[in-house]
PDB file of C-alpha atoms in Angstrom:
ATOM      1  CA  MET A 154     111.431  98.894 100.431  1.00 84.00           C
ATOM      2  CA  ILE A 155     111.312  99.778  96.804  1.00 93.00           C
ATOM      3  CA  THR A 156     111.878 103.135  95.767  1.00 93.00           C
ATOM      4  CA  THR A 157     112.483 105.315  92.559  1.00 94.00           C
ATOM      5  CA  ASP A 158     115.414 106.712  93.440  1.00 93.00           C
ATOM      6  CA  PHE A 159     117.439 103.899  91.704  1.00 96.00           C
ATOM      7  CA  VAL A 160     120.805 102.372  92.561  1.00 95.00           C
ATOM      8  CA  ALA A 161     122.695 100.014  90.747  1.00 95.00           C
ATOM      9  CA  GLY A 162     121.152  96.506  91.347  1.00 96.00           C
ATOM     10  CA  SER A 163     117.958  97.555  92.284  1.00 97.00           C
ATOM     11  CA  PRO A 164     114.452  96.658  90.434  1.00 98.00           C
ATOM     12  CA  CYS A 165     113.817  99.854  88.016  1.00 98.00           C
ATOM     13  CA  TRP A 166     110.816  98.329  86.037  1.00 98.00           C
ATOM     14  CA  LEU A 167     108.637  95.303  85.239  1.00 98.00           C
ATOM     15  CA  ASP A 168     106.911  94.276  82.447  1.00 98.00           C
ATOM     16  CA  LEU A 169     104.588  91.529  81.537  1.00 98.00           C
ATOM     17  CA  GLY A 170     104.857  89.262  78.173  1.00 97.00           C
ATOM     18  CA  ALA A 171     101.231  87.961  77.031  1.00 97.00           C
ATOM     19  CA  PRO A 172     100.047  86.425  74.362  1.00 96.00           C
ATOM     20  CA  ASP A 173      97.114  88.553  74.453  1.00 96.00           C
ATOM     21  CA  VAL A 174      98.154  92.311  75.163  1.00 96.00           C
ATOM     22  CA  GLU A 175      94.641  93.943  75.495  1.00 96.00           C
ATOM     23  CA  VAL A 176      92.914  90.955  77.439  1.00 97.00           C
ATOM     24  CA  ALA A 177      95.658  91.253  79.993  1.00 98.00           C
ATOM     25  CA  ALA A 178      96.029  94.855  80.648  1.00 97.00           C
ATOM     26  CA  ALA A 179      91.592  94.532  80.755  1.00 98.00           C
ATOM     27  CA  PHE A 180      92.349  92.098  83.674  1.00 98.00           C
ATOM     28  CA  TYR A 181      95.280  94.175  85.572  1.00 98.00           C
ATOM     29  CA  ARG A 182      93.141  97.388  85.019  1.00 98.00           C
ATOM     30  CA  ALA A 183      90.067  95.570  86.809  1.00 98.00           C
ATOM     31  CA  VAL A 184      92.452  93.963  89.379  1.00 98.00           C
ATOM     32  CA  PHE A 185      94.777  96.950  90.654  1.00 98.00           C
ATOM     33  CA  GLY A 186      92.849  99.884  89.104  1.00 97.00           C
ATOM     34  CA  TRP A 187      95.642 100.500  86.381  1.00 98.00           C
ATOM     35  CA  ARG A 188      95.031 102.765  83.424  1.00 97.00           C
ATOM     36  CA  SER A 189      96.682 101.440  80.260  1.00 96.00           C
ATOM     37  CA  GLU A 190      97.828 103.351  77.143  1.00 94.00           C
ATOM     38  CA  PRO A 191     100.407 102.656  74.208  1.00 91.00           C
ATOM     39  CA  TYR A 192     103.905 103.037  74.743  1.00 88.00           C
ATOM     40  CA  GLY A 193     105.039 105.967  72.144  1.00 80.00           C
ATOM     41  CA  ASP A 194     103.568 105.296  69.038  1.00 77.00           C
ATOM     42  CA  GLN A 195     102.933 101.852  69.773  1.00 77.00           C
ATOM     43  CA  ASP A 196      99.629 100.429  67.875  1.00 76.00           C
ATOM     44  CA  ALA A 197      96.779  98.659  70.125  1.00 75.00           C
ATOM     45  CA  GLY A 198      98.271  95.430  71.010  1.00 78.00           C
ATOM     46  CA  GLY A 199     101.960  96.634  70.970  1.00 90.00           C
ATOM     47  CA  TYR A 200     103.996  97.843  74.327  1.00 94.00           C
ATOM     48  CA  THR A 201     101.291  99.274  76.775  1.00 96.00           C
ATOM     49  CA  LEU A 202     102.195 101.140  79.650  1.00 97.00           C
ATOM     50  CA  PHE A 203     100.185 100.511  83.357  1.00 98.00           C
ATOM     51  CA  ARG A 204      99.640 104.012  85.023  1.00 98.00           C
ATOM     52  CA  LEU A 205      98.256 104.451  88.580  1.00 98.00           C
ATOM     53  CA  ASP A 206      97.163 108.139  89.537  1.00 97.00           C
ATOM     54  CA  GLY A 207      99.011 109.084  86.509  1.00 96.00           C
ATOM     55  CA  LYS A 208     102.588 107.465  87.067  1.00 97.00           C
ATOM     56  CA  ALA A 209     103.947 104.560  85.106  1.00 98.00           C
ATOM     57  CA  VAL A 210     103.982 101.285  87.343  1.00 98.00           C
ATOM     58  CA  GLY A 211     104.842  98.879  84.947  1.00 98.00           C
ATOM     59  CA  ALA A 212     104.104  97.487  81.332  1.00 98.00           C
ATOM     60  CA  VAL A 213     102.790  94.467  79.118  1.00 97.00           C
ATOM     61  CA  GLY A 214     103.882  93.585  75.731  1.00 96.00           C
ATOM     62  CA  PRO A 215     103.713  90.775  73.079  1.00 95.00           C
ATOM     63  CA  LEU A 216     105.437  87.550  74.249  1.00 93.00           C
ATOM     64  CA  PRO A 217     109.236  88.426  73.335  1.00 83.00           C
ATOM     65  CA  GLU A 218     110.053  85.237  71.522  1.00 81.00           C
ATOM     66  CA  GLU A 219     108.181  81.918  69.852  1.00 81.00           C
ATOM     67  CA  GLY A 220     107.705  79.434  72.716  1.00 81.00           C
ATOM     68  CA  ALA A 221     107.776  81.768  75.899  1.00 86.00           C
ATOM     69  CA  ARG A 222     105.075  81.821  78.524  1.00 92.00           C
ATOM     70  CA  ALA A 223     103.272  84.578  80.057  1.00 95.00           C
ATOM     71  CA  ALA A 224     105.257  85.578  83.077  1.00 96.00           C
ATOM     72  CA  TRP A 225     106.394  88.812  84.475  1.00 98.00           C
ATOM     73  CA  THR A 226     110.014  90.179  84.034  1.00 98.00           C
ATOM     74  CA  ILE A 227     111.997  92.476  86.760  1.00 98.00           C
ATOM     75  CA  TYR A 228     114.302  94.867  85.309  1.00 98.00           C
ATOM     76  CA  PHE A 229     117.130  96.012  87.622  1.00 98.00           C
ATOM     77  CA  HIS A 230     119.405  99.160  87.001  1.00 98.00           C
ATOM     78  CA  THR A 231     122.504  99.398  85.741  1.00 98.00           C
ATOM     79  CA  PRO A 232     125.032 102.501  84.999  1.00 97.00           C
ATOM     80  CA  ASP A 233     126.447 100.335  82.196  1.00 98.00           C
ATOM     81  CA  ALA A 234     124.582  97.636  80.407  1.00 98.00           C
ATOM     82  CA  ASP A 235     127.460  96.066  78.531  1.00 98.00           C
ATOM     83  CA  ALA A 236     129.811  96.031  81.872  1.00 98.00           C
ATOM     84  CA  THR A 237     126.872  94.140  83.914  1.00 98.00           C
ATOM     85  CA  VAL A 238     126.387  91.909  80.395  1.00 98.00           C
ATOM     86  CA  LYS A 239     129.855  90.995  81.077  1.00 98.00           C
ATOM     87  CA  ALA A 240     129.522  90.271  84.791  1.00 98.00           C
ATOM     88  CA  VAL A 241     126.419  88.119  83.921  1.00 98.00           C
ATOM     89  CA  GLU A 242     128.566  85.833  81.416  1.00 98.00           C
ATOM     90  CA  GLN A 243     131.625  85.894  83.820  1.00 98.00           C
ATOM     91  CA  ALA A 244     129.399  84.486  86.554  1.00 98.00           C
ATOM     92  CA  GLY A 245     127.991  81.728  84.539  1.00 98.00           C
ATOM     93  CA  GLY A 246     124.535  83.421  83.374  1.00 98.00           C
ATOM     94  CA  SER A 247     123.319  83.561  79.812  1.00 98.00           C
ATOM     95  CA  VAL A 248     122.350  86.411  77.578  1.00 97.00           C
ATOM     96  CA  ARG A 249     118.890  86.180  76.101  1.00 95.00           C
ATOM     97  CA  SER A 250     119.114  89.232  73.959  1.00 95.00           C
ATOM     98  CA  ALA A 251     122.276  92.337  73.949  1.00 96.00           C
ATOM     99  CA  PRO A 252     121.925  95.627  75.220  1.00 97.00           C
ATOM    100  CA  THR A 253     119.457  97.552  72.851  1.00 96.00           C
ATOM    101  CA  LEU A 254     118.479 101.031  72.815  1.00 95.00           C
ATOM    102  CA  VAL A 255     114.969 101.985  73.229  1.00 92.00           C
ATOM    103  CA  GLY A 256     113.625 104.773  71.181  1.00 84.00           C
ATOM    104  CA  ALA A 257     115.515 107.528  70.211  1.00 81.00           C
ATOM    105  CA  ASP A 258     117.116 107.953  73.935  1.00 88.00           C
ATOM    106  CA  ASP A 259     115.005 106.705  76.651  1.00 93.00           C
ATOM    107  CA  GLY A 260     117.420 103.790  77.471  1.00 96.00           C
ATOM    108  CA  ARG A 261     118.956 100.622  76.998  1.00 97.00           C
ATOM    109  CA  PHE A 262     118.002  97.009  78.024  1.00 97.00           C
ATOM    110  CA  ALA A 263     118.989  93.383  78.010  1.00 98.00           C
ATOM    111  CA  ARG A 264     117.457  90.222  78.691  1.00 97.00           C
ATOM    112  CA  LEU A 265     119.470  87.734  80.525  1.00 98.00           C
ATOM    113  CA  ALA A 266     119.018  84.283  82.636  1.00 98.00           C
ATOM    114  CA  ASP A 267     120.927  83.140  86.004  1.00 98.00           C
ATOM    115  CA  PRO A 268     122.343  80.176  85.782  1.00 97.00           C
ATOM    116  CA  GLN A 269     119.491  77.848  86.986  1.00 96.00           C
ATOM    117  CA  GLY A 270     117.532  79.508  84.315  1.00 96.00           C
ATOM    118  CA  ALA A 271     115.595  82.174  85.783  1.00 97.00           C
ATOM    119  CA  GLU A 272     115.044  85.530  83.563  1.00 97.00           C
ATOM    120  CA  PHE A 273     115.631  88.971  84.372  1.00 98.00           C
ATOM    121  CA  ALA A 274     116.423  91.910  82.595  1.00 98.00           C
ATOM    122  CA  LEU A 275     118.303  95.394  82.830  1.00 98.00           C
ATOM    123  CA  TRP A 276     117.561  98.690  82.535  1.00 98.00           C
ATOM    124  CA  GLN A 277     120.082 101.111  81.555  1.00 98.00           C
ATOM    125  CA  PRO A 278     118.278 104.858  81.814  1.00 97.00           C
ATOM    126  CA  VAL A 279     118.944 107.806  79.455  1.00 95.00           C
ATOM    127  CA  ARG A 280     115.933 110.060  79.224  1.00 93.00           C
ATOM    128  CA  TYR A 281     113.517 107.175  81.068  1.00 93.00           C
ATOM    129  CA  PRO A 282     114.723 106.398  84.535  1.00 95.00           C
ATOM    130  CA  GLY A 283     111.953 103.693  84.702  1.00 97.00           C
ATOM    131  CA  LEU A 284     108.873 103.185  87.560  1.00 98.00           C
ATOM    132  CA  GLU A 285     107.322 106.610  88.631  1.00 98.00           C
ATOM    133  CA  ALA A 286     105.733 105.040  91.599  1.00 98.00           C
ATOM    134  CA  ALA A 287     106.425 102.108  93.702  1.00 97.00           C
ATOM    135  CA  ASP A 288     105.918 100.749  97.529  1.00 95.00           C
ATOM    136  CA  GLY A 289     102.463 101.532  98.014  1.00 94.00           C
ATOM    137  CA  PRO A 290      98.668  99.950  97.028  1.00 97.00           C
ATOM    138  CA  GLY A 291      98.602  98.651  93.486  1.00 98.00           C
ATOM    139  CA  LYS A 292     102.218  98.973  93.044  1.00 98.00           C
ATOM    140  CA  LEU A 293     105.565  96.796  93.153  1.00 98.00           C
ATOM    141  CA  CYS A 294     106.690  96.613  96.873  1.00 97.00           C
ATOM    142  CA  TRP A 295     108.950  93.592  96.863  1.00 97.00           C
ATOM    143  CA  THR A 296     110.534  90.966  94.392  1.00 98.00           C
ATOM    144  CA  GLU A 297     111.157  87.075  94.841  1.00 97.00           C
ATOM    145  CA  LEU A 298     113.339  84.383  93.245  1.00 98.00           C
ATOM    146  CA  TYR A 299     112.230  80.830  93.747  1.00 97.00           C
ATOM    147  CA  THR A 300     115.221  78.807  92.527  1.00 97.00           C
ATOM    148  CA  THR A 301     116.278  75.136  92.458  1.00 96.00           C
ATOM    149  CA  ASP A 302     119.578  76.035  94.631  1.00 97.00           C
ATOM    150  CA  ALA A 303     119.588  78.861  96.487  1.00 96.00           C
ATOM    151  CA  ALA A 304     123.489  79.140  97.477  1.00 96.00           C
ATOM    152  CA  ALA A 305     124.389  79.130  93.801  1.00 97.00           C
ATOM    153  CA  ALA A 306     122.102  81.884  93.265  1.00 97.00           C
ATOM    154  CA  ARG A 307     123.221  84.041  95.854  1.00 97.00           C
ATOM    155  CA  THR A 308     126.601  83.550  94.661  1.00 97.00           C
ATOM    156  CA  PHE A 309     126.079  84.662  91.093  1.00 98.00           C
ATOM    157  CA  TYR A 310     123.440  87.948  92.261  1.00 98.00           C
ATOM    158  CA  THR A 311     126.147  89.339  94.555  1.00 97.00           C
ATOM    159  CA  THR A 312     128.851  88.942  91.907  1.00 97.00           C
ATOM    160  CA  VAL A 313     126.705  90.324  89.309  1.00 98.00           C
ATOM    161  CA  PHE A 314     125.031  93.214  91.289  1.00 97.00           C
ATOM    162  CA  GLY A 315     126.955  93.805  94.733  1.00 96.00           C
ATOM    163  CA  TRP A 316     123.947  92.662  96.755  1.00 97.00           C
ATOM    164  CA  ARG A 317     123.857  92.280  99.988  1.00 95.00           C
ATOM    165  CA  THR A 318     122.501  89.051 101.626  1.00 96.00           C
ATOM    166  CA  GLN A 319     120.834  88.111 104.872  1.00 95.00           C
ATOM    167  CA  ASP A 320     119.505  84.315 105.343  1.00 94.00           C
ATOM    168  CA  MET A 321     116.230  83.873 107.975  1.00 92.00           C
ATOM    169  CA  PRO A 322     115.018  80.522 108.633  1.00 89.00           C
ATOM    170  CA  LEU A 323     111.318  80.114 107.530  1.00 83.00           C
ATOM    171  CA  PRO A 324     108.776  79.082 110.040  1.00 75.00           C
ATOM    172  CA  GLY A 325     107.842  75.693 111.081  1.00 71.00           C
ATOM    173  CA  GLY A 326     111.500  74.063 109.619  1.00 72.00           C
ATOM    174  CA  GLY A 327     110.670  75.222 106.067  1.00 73.00           C
ATOM    175  CA  GLY A 328     114.019  76.475 105.042  1.00 85.00           C
ATOM    176  CA  THR A 329     115.876  79.527 104.605  1.00 92.00           C
ATOM    177  CA  TYR A 330     114.683  82.832 103.179  1.00 94.00           C
ATOM    178  CA  THR A 331     117.366  85.000 101.788  1.00 97.00           C
ATOM    179  CA  LEU A 332     116.685  88.771 101.945  1.00 97.00           C
ATOM    180  CA  LEU A 333     118.495  90.928  99.269  1.00 97.00           C
ATOM    181  CA  THR A 334     119.561  94.520  99.911  1.00 97.00           C
ATOM    182  CA  PRO A 335     121.584  96.786  97.029  1.00 95.00           C
ATOM    183  CA  ALA A 336     125.202  96.962  97.786  1.00 91.00           C
ATOM    184  CA  ASP A 337     126.059 100.180 100.607  1.00 86.00           C
ATOM    185  CA  ARG A 338     122.402 100.487 101.284  1.00 87.00           C
ATOM    186  CA  GLY A 339     120.670  99.722 104.879  1.00 83.00           C
ATOM    187  CA  ALA A 340     117.881  97.507 105.606  1.00 86.00           C
ATOM    188  CA  GLU A 341     115.038 100.474 104.434  1.00 88.00           C
ATOM    189  CA  ARG A 342     116.271  99.469 101.012  1.00 92.00           C
ATOM    190  CA  MET A 343     115.441  95.924 100.943  1.00 94.00           C
ATOM    191  CA  LEU A 344     114.339  94.981  97.512  1.00 96.00           C
ATOM    192  CA  GLY A 345     113.149  91.372  97.743  1.00 97.00           C
ATOM    193  CA  GLY A 346     114.242  87.606  99.025  1.00 97.00           C
ATOM    194  CA  LEU A 347     115.094  84.428  97.133  1.00 97.00           C
ATOM    195  CA  MET A 348     114.600  80.880  98.246  1.00 96.00           C
ATOM    196  CA  GLU A 349     115.159  77.401  97.286  1.00 95.00           C
ATOM    197  CA  VAL A 350     111.838  75.283  95.851  1.00 93.00           C
ATOM    198  CA  PRO A 351     112.407  71.883  94.636  1.00 90.00           C
ATOM    199  CA  ALA A 352     111.947  71.541  90.816  1.00 90.00           C
ATOM    200  CA  ASP A 353     108.538  69.583  90.599  1.00 87.00           C
ATOM    201  CA  LEU A 354     107.114  72.636  92.702  1.00 85.00           C
ATOM    202  CA  LEU A 355     108.164  75.069  90.041  1.00 87.00           C
ATOM    203  CA  GLY A 356     105.873  74.376  87.938  1.00 77.00           C
ATOM    204  CA  PRO A 357     106.251  73.085  83.714  1.00 75.00           C
ATOM    205  CA  GLY A 358     110.159  72.140  83.187  1.00 80.00           C
ATOM    206  CA  GLY A 359     111.191  72.763  86.973  1.00 88.00           C
ATOM    207  CA  LYS A 360     112.380  76.175  85.622  1.00 92.00           C
ATOM    208  CA  PRO A 361     113.295  78.910  88.143  1.00 96.00           C
ATOM    209  CA  TYR A 362     111.582  82.596  88.288  1.00 97.00           C
ATOM    210  CA  TRP A 363     111.378  85.787  89.465  1.00 97.00           C
ATOM    211  CA  HIS A 364     107.906  87.153  90.498  1.00 97.00           C
ATOM    212  CA  PRO A 365     106.568  90.661  91.501  1.00 98.00           C
ATOM    213  CA  VAL A 366     105.046  91.397  94.582  1.00 98.00           C
ATOM    214  CA  PHE A 367     102.230  93.812  94.285  1.00 98.00           C
ATOM    215  CA  ALA A 368     101.173  95.956  97.344  1.00 97.00           C
ATOM    216  CA  SER A 369      97.338  95.929  98.623  1.00 97.00           C
ATOM    217  CA  LYS A 370      95.392  97.979 101.148  1.00 97.00           C
ATOM    218  CA  ASP A 371      92.878  94.553 101.433  1.00 97.00           C
ATOM    219  CA  CYS A 372      94.474  91.363 100.288  1.00 98.00           C
ATOM    220  CA  ASP A 373      91.431  89.369 100.370  1.00 97.00           C
ATOM    221  CA  ALA A 374      89.516  91.910  98.315  1.00 98.00           C
ATOM    222  CA  THR A 375      92.205  91.948  95.849  1.00 98.00           C
ATOM    223  CA  VAL A 376      92.028  88.481  95.739  1.00 98.00           C
ATOM    224  CA  GLY A 377      88.486  88.521  95.131  1.00 98.00           C
ATOM    225  CA  MET A 378      89.309  90.711  91.835  1.00 98.00           C
ATOM    226  CA  VAL A 379      91.741  88.215  90.453  1.00 98.00           C
ATOM    227  CA  THR A 380      89.460  85.244  90.744  1.00 98.00           C
ATOM    228  CA  GLY A 381      86.195  87.486  89.629  1.00 98.00           C
ATOM    229  CA  ASN A 382      88.249  88.399  86.467  1.00 98.00           C
ATOM    230  CA  GLY A 383      89.992  85.105  84.923  1.00 98.00           C
ATOM    231  CA  GLY A 384      92.646  84.957  87.539  1.00 98.00           C
ATOM    232  CA  THR A 385      93.400  81.977  89.770  1.00 97.00           C
ATOM    233  CA  LEU A 386      94.569  81.751  93.495  1.00 97.00           C
ATOM    234  CA  SER A 387      97.395  79.557  94.185  1.00 95.00           C
ATOM    235  CA  MET A 388      98.061  79.560  97.893  1.00 94.00           C
ATOM    236  CA  GLY A 389      96.375  81.886 100.547  1.00 87.00           C
ATOM    237  CA  PRO A 390      94.781  84.622 101.466  1.00 96.00           C
ATOM    238  CA  GLU A 391      96.913  83.656 104.527  1.00 94.00           C
ATOM    239  CA  THR A 392      98.641  85.895 107.255  1.00 93.00           C
ATOM    240  CA  ALA A 393     102.383  85.703 107.546  1.00 88.00           C
ATOM    241  CA  GLU A 394     103.804  86.804 110.731  1.00 84.00           C
ATOM    242  CA  GLY A 395     106.061  89.754 110.624  1.00 83.00           C
ATOM    243  CA  VAL A 396     105.237  89.792 107.002  1.00 90.00           C
ATOM    244  CA  GLY A 397     101.611  90.867 106.604  1.00 93.00           C
ATOM    245  CA  ARG A 398      98.739  89.211 104.776  1.00 96.00           C
ATOM    246  CA  LEU A 399      99.350  87.286 101.275  1.00 97.00           C
ATOM    247  CA  ALA A 400      98.273  85.503  98.259  1.00 97.00           C
ATOM    248  CA  VAL A 401      99.929  83.742  95.742  1.00 97.00           C
ATOM    249  CA  CYS A 402      97.766  84.414  92.327  1.00 98.00           C
ATOM    250  CA  THR A 403      98.067  83.812  88.304  1.00 97.00           C
ATOM    251  CA  ASP A 404      96.339  85.730  85.740  1.00 98.00           C
ATOM    252  CA  PRO A 405      94.731  84.471  83.076  1.00 98.00           C
ATOM    253  CA  PHE A 406      97.439  83.536  80.826  1.00 97.00           C
ATOM    254  CA  GLY A 407      99.320  81.754  83.669  1.00 96.00           C
ATOM    255  CA  ALA A 408     101.779  84.650  84.845  1.00 97.00           C
ATOM    256  CA  GLU A 409     102.337  84.660  88.443  1.00 97.00           C
ATOM    257  CA  PHE A 410     101.978  87.648  91.021  1.00 98.00           C
ATOM    258  CA  VAL A 411     101.705  87.808  94.613  1.00 98.00           C
ATOM    259  CA  VAL A 412      99.747  90.251  96.372  1.00 98.00           C
ATOM    260  CA  LEU A 413     100.244  91.593  99.628  1.00 97.00           C
ATOM    261  CA  THR A 414      98.896  93.596 102.431  1.00 97.00           C
ATOM    262  CA  PRO A 415     101.901  94.548 104.453  1.00 93.00           C
ATOM    263  CA  GLN A 416     101.574  93.686 108.324  1.00 83.00           C
ATOM    264  CA  GLY A 417     101.786  97.419 109.307  1.00 71.00           C
ATOM    265  CA  THR A 418      98.635  98.376 107.601  1.00 67.00           C
ATOM    266  CA  LEU A 419      96.434  95.294 108.427  1.00 50.00           C
TER     267      LEU A 419
END
């Protein structure tokens, strides 16, 4: 369960990098019923907040660098961005952008990558904690890493964030799925999972990546909104035992996300 009671290493924000912010915002408004508004004094087409029932659930902005592909970025909470960046480097990760102050005193963020190349970010809050709502329809409810080396990824993230891990077999001999929980927290605070995927199934360049999972009251209906508004269905919808009904989707620019109706709500 992802909550807004953030602890070290828990997901606390997410944003989408897109080549056309306004087109991307229109897509997600249609799919999830989000409202969009410029962040601070940003002009139209700049960094844009997504809100649901008045509460911030994410954002979209221009691509962060030339040559970047559209993708969602997961931010993990840290009380000390500089210390966590140092831990990332010592564990073999890389720094894409050093800790930077946002606004006058909203907080500091840094963009990083793990040793296999999966990109993620850090958020050290000052005035702005992060997500204002999570774990409900139209909101972030899980995070997931597809990686080419699950053992190395487990070592890296447990070293950097102190996450607790638990391996579970996938049905039909499909490998192992590793559940992730913040340090010193119970299973009710589980934040996501990781699994090893062959490079040729990871898209262009075979690069590992994180993607968000958004809850839905009706997975099939949400998938209909995805495909009806220029998105693509990559897998499903299908019912996974013990999980719920889910589908892997991409938006009009190719950014991947998962839609899930949790088992208890089917």
